[in-house]
Tab-separated table of N, CA and C in Angstrom:
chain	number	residue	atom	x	y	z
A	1	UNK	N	-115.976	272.463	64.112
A	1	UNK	CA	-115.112	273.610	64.308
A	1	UNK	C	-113.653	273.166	64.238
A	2	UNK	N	-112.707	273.753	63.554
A	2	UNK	CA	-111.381	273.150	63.881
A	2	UNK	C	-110.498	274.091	64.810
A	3	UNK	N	-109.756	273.333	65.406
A	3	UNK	CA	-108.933	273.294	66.456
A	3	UNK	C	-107.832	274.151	66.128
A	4	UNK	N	-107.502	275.474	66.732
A	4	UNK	CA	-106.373	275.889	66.188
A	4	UNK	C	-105.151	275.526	67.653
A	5	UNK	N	-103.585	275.703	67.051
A	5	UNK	CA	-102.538	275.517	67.921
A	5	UNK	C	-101.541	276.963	67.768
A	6	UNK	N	-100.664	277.222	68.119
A	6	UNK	CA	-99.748	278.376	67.897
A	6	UNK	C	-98.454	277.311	68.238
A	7	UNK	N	-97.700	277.872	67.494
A	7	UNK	CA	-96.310	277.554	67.479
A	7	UNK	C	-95.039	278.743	67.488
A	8	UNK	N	-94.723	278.670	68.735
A	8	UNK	CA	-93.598	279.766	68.883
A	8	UNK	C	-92.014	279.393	68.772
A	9	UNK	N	-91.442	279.988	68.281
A	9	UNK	CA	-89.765	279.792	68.024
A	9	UNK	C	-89.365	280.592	69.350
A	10	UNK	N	-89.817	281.509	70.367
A	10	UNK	CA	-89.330	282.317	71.314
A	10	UNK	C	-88.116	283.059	71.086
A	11	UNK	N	-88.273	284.010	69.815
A	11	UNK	CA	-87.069	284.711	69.661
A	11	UNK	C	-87.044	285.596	70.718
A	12	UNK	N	-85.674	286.147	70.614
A	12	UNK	CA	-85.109	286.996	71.845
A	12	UNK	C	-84.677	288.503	70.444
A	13	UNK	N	-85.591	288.867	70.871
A	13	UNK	CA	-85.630	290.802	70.055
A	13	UNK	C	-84.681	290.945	70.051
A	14	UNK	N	-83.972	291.848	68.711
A	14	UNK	CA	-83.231	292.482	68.794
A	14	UNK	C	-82.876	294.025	70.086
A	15	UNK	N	-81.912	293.517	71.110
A	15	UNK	CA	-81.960	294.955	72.191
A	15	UNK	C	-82.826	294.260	73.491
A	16	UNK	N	-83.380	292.436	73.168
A	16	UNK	CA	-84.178	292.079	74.009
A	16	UNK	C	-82.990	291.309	75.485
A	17	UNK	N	-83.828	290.462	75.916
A	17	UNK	CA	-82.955	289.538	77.048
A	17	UNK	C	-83.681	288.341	76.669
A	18	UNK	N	-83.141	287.228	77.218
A	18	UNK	CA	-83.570	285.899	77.656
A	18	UNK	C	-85.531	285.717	78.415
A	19	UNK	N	-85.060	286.991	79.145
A	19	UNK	CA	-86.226	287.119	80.281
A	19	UNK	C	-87.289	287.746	79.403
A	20	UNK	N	-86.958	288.862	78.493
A	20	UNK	CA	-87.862	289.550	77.747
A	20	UNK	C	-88.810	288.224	76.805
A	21	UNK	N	-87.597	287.701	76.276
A	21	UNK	CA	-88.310	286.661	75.211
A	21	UNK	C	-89.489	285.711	76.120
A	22	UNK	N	-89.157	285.096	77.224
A	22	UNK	CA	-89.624	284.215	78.106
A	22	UNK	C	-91.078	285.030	78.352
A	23	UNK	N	-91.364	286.364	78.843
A	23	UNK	CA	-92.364	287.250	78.828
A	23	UNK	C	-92.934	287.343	77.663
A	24	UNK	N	-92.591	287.231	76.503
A	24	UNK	CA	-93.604	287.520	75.373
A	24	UNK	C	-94.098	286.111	75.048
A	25	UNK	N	-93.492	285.189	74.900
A	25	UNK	CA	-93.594	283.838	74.774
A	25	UNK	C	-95.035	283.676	75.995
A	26	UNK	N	-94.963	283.698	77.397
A	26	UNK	CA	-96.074	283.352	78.325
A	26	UNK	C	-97.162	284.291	77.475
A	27	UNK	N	-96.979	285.912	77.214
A	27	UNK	CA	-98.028	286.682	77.003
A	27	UNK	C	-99.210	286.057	75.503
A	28	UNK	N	-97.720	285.926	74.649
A	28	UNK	CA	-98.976	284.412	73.713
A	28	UNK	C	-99.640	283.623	73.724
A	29	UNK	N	-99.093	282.688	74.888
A	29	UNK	CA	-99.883	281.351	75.128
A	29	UNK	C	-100.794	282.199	76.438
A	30	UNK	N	-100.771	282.909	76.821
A	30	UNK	CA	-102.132	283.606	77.313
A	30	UNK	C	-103.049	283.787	76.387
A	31	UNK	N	-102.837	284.521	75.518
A	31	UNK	CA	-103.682	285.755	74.820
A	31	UNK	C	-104.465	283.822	73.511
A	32	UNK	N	-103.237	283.193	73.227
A	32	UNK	CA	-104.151	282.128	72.302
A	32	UNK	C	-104.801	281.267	73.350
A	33	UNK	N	-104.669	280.915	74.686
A	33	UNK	CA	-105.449	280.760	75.621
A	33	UNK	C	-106.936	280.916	75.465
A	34	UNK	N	-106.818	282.726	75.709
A	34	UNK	CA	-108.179	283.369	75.563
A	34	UNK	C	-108.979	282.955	74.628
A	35	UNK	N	-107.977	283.238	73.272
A	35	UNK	CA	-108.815	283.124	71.649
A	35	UNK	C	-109.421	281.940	72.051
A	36	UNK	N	-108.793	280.681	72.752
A	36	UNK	CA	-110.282	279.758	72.319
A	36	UNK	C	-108.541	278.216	71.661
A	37	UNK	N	-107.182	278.777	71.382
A	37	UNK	CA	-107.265	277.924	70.726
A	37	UNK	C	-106.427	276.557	71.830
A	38	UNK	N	-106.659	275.636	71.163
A	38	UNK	CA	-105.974	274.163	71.917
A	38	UNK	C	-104.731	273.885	72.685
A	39	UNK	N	-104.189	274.459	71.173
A	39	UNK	CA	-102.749	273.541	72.319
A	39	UNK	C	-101.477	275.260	71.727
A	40	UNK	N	-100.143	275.426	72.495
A	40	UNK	CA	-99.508	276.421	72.113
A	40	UNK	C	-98.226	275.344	71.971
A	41	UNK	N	-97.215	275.387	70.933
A	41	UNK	CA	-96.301	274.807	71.560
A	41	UNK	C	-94.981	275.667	71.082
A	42	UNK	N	-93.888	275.264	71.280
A	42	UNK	CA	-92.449	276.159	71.440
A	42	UNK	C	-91.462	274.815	70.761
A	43	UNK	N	-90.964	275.843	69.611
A	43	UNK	CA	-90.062	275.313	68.767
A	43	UNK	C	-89.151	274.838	69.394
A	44	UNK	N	-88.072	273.590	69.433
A	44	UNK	CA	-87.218	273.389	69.732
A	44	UNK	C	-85.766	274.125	68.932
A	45	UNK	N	-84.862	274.641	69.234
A	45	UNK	CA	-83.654	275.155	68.189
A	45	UNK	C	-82.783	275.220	69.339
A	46	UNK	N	-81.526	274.655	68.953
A	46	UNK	CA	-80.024	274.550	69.960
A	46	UNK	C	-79.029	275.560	69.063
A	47	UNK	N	-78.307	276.167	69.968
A	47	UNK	CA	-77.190	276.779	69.345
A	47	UNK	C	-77.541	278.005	68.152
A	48	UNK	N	-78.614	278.360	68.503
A	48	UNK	CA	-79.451	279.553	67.234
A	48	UNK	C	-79.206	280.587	68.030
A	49	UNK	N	-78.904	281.621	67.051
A	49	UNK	CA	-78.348	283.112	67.653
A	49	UNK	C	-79.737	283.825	67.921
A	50	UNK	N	-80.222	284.430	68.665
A	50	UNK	CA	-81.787	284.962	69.132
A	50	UNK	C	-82.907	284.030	69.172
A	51	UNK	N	-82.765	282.717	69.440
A	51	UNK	CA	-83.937	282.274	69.783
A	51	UNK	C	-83.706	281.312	71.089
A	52	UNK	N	-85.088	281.636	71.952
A	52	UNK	CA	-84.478	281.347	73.425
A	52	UNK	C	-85.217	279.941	73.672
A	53	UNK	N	-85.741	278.968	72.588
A	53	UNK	CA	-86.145	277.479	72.889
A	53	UNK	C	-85.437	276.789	72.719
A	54	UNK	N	-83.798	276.654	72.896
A	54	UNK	CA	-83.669	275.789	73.246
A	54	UNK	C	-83.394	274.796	74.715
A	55	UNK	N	-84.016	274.966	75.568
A	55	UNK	CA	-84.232	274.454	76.523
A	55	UNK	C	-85.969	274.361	76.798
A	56	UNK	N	-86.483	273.926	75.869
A	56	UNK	CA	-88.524	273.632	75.882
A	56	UNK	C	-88.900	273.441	76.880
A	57	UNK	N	-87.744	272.412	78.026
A	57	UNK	CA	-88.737	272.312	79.085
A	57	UNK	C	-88.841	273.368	79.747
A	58	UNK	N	-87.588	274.299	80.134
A	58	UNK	CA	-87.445	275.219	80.379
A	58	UNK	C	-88.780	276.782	80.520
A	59	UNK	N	-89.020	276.617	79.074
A	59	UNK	CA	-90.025	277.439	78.788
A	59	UNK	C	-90.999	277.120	78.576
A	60	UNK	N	-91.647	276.169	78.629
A	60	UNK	CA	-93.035	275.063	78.530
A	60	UNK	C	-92.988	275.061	80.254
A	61	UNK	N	-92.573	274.842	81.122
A	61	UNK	CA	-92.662	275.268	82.423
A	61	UNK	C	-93.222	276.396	83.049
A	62	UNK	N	-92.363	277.629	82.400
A	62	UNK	CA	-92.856	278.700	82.790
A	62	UNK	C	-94.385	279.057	82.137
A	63	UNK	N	-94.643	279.205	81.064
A	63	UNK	CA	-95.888	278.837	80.124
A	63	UNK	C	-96.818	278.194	81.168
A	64	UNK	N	-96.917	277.160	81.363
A	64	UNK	CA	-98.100	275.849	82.259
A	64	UNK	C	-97.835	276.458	83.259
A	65	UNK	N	-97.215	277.215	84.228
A	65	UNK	CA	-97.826	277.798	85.499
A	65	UNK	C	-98.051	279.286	84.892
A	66	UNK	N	-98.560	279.919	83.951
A	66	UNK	CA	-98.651	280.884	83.798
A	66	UNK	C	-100.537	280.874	82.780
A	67	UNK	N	-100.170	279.872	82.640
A	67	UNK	CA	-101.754	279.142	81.831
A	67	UNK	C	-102.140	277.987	82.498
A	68	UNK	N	-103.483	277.713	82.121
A	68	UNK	CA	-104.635	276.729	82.892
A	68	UNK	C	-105.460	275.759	82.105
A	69	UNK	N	-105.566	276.556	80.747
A	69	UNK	CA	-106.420	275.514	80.122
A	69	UNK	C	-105.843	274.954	78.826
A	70	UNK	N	-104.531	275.444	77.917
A	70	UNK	CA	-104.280	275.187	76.428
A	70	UNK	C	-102.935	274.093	76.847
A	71	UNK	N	-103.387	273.430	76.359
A	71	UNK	CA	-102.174	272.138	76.157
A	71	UNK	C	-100.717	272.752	75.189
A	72	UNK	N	-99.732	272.762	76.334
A	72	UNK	CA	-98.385	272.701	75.896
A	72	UNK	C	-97.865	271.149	75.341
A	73	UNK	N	-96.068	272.034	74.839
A	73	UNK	CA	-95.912	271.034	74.064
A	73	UNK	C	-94.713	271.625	73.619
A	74	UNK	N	-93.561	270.623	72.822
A	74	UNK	CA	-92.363	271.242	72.161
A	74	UNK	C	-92.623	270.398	70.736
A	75	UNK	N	-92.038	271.032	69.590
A	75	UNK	CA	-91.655	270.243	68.169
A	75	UNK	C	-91.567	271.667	67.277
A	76	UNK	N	-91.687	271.352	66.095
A	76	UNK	CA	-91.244	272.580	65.598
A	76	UNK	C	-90.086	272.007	64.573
């Protein structure tokens, strides 16, 4: 069987917040949780206009107390 991963950039919506993005970002690595797949991880990007990874640990934190079983992670 192969192993799937998700990779998120954690954009921040147009009309969104910081907090909004941070909420959809956990609601993924839930939901690919469920699906079954391995690992989720969160793009690193500094200084990018709407995307809220750059601080990974930041949001790889919130993620791992919000999930139990899919291995986090930053690169991208």
């Amino acid at each position: 069987m192969t192993d799937f991963s998700v990779l998120d950039l954690v954009p921040i919506r147009e009309g969104g917040s910081v907090g909004d993005a941070l909420a959809a970002a956990t609601a993924l690595a839930r939901t690919a949780q469920d699906a079954g797949c391995e690992r989720f991880w969160v793009a690193e990007h500094h200084a990018m206009k709407g995307i809220a990874g750059g601080a990974t640990s930041v949001v790889l934190a919130h993620i791992g107390n919000a999930t139990s079983t899919i291995r986090i992670g930053s690169g991208g």
